[in-house]
Amino acid sequence: MTSDVTDFGAVADDEHAGIVLLYDDTMPGHRVASALIHMVDTYPDRDAFAGYEQLDDWV
């Protein structure tokens, strides 16, 4: 998870599990955790994750 996708610019797509962007990096930790849990619970397995999500949309 990052607020800056360039953190992963040098990493090939097949070398990481995916990227979760959080644009509102002032969001309280409990809301971030809740959104992450909701996202994880929504995907039936790792292969269903397209490799990119915006966490802000899950809050």
Short mmCIF file of C-alpha atoms in Angstrom, two decimals:
data_model
loop_
_atom_site.label_atom_id
_atom_site.label_comp_id
_atom_site.label_asym_id
_atom_site.label_seq_id
_atom_site.Cartn_x
_atom_site.Cartn_y
_atom_site.Cartn_z
CA MET A 1 0.00 0.00 0.00
CA THR A 2 1.31 3.43 -0.90
CA SER A 3 0.22 6.98 -1.60
CA ASP A 4 2.81 7.28 -4.38
CA VAL A 5 2.74 4.67 -7.15
CA THR A 6 6.27 5.66 -8.17
CA ASP A 7 7.43 3.74 -5.08
CA PHE A 8 6.89 0.64 -7.23
CA GLY A 9 8.11 2.07 -10.55
CA ALA A 10 11.25 -0.05 -10.65
CA VAL A 11 9.46 -3.27 -9.67
CA ALA A 12 8.10 -5.48 -12.46
CA ASP A 13 4.40 -6.39 -12.21
CA ASP A 14 5.23 -10.07 -11.77
CA GLU A 15 7.50 -9.30 -8.79
CA HIS A 16 4.80 -7.99 -6.43
CA ALA A 17 1.31 -9.06 -5.40
CA GLY A 18 -0.32 -5.79 -6.44
CA ILE A 19 -0.57 -2.14 -5.53
CA VAL A 20 -3.14 -0.52 -3.27
CA LEU A 21 -3.10 3.27 -3.53
CA LEU A 22 -4.28 5.52 -0.73
CA TYR A 23 -4.61 9.12 -1.90
CA ASP A 24 -6.08 10.42 1.38
CA ASP A 25 -3.04 9.73 3.53
CA THR A 26 -4.61 11.74 6.37
CA MET A 27 -7.29 9.06 6.81
CA PRO A 28 -7.43 7.63 10.35
CA GLY A 29 -5.73 4.26 10.75
CA HIS A 30 -8.92 2.45 11.78
CA ARG A 31 -10.63 3.51 8.54
CA VAL A 32 -7.63 2.36 6.48
CA ALA A 33 -7.65 -1.00 8.26
CA SER A 34 -11.41 -1.37 7.82
CA ALA A 35 -11.18 -0.60 4.09
CA LEU A 36 -8.34 -3.10 3.65
CA ILE A 37 -10.33 -5.81 5.43
CA HIS A 38 -13.37 -5.05 3.25
CA MET A 39 -11.22 -5.25 0.11
CA VAL A 40 -9.60 -8.53 1.13
CA ASP A 41 -12.96 -10.05 2.06
CA THR A 42 -14.44 -9.03 -1.31
CA TYR A 43 -11.88 -10.81 -3.50
CA PRO A 44 -12.42 -14.59 -3.54
CA ASP A 45 -8.68 -15.25 -4.06
CA ARG A 46 -5.42 -13.54 -5.02
CA ASP A 47 -5.90 -14.26 -8.73
CA ALA A 48 -9.11 -12.20 -8.71
CA PHE A 49 -7.14 -9.08 -7.71
CA ALA A 50 -6.32 -7.15 -10.88
CA GLY A 51 -3.10 -5.81 -9.38
CA TYR A 52 -4.25 -2.25 -8.73
CA GLU A 53 -6.89 -0.70 -6.47
CA GLN A 54 -7.57 2.69 -4.93
CA LEU A 55 -8.30 2.18 -1.25
CA ASP A 56 -10.14 5.49 -1.02
CA ASP A 57 -12.97 3.88 -3.07
CA TRP A 58 -13.42 1.16 -0.41
CA VAL A 59 -14.05 3.50 2.54
#
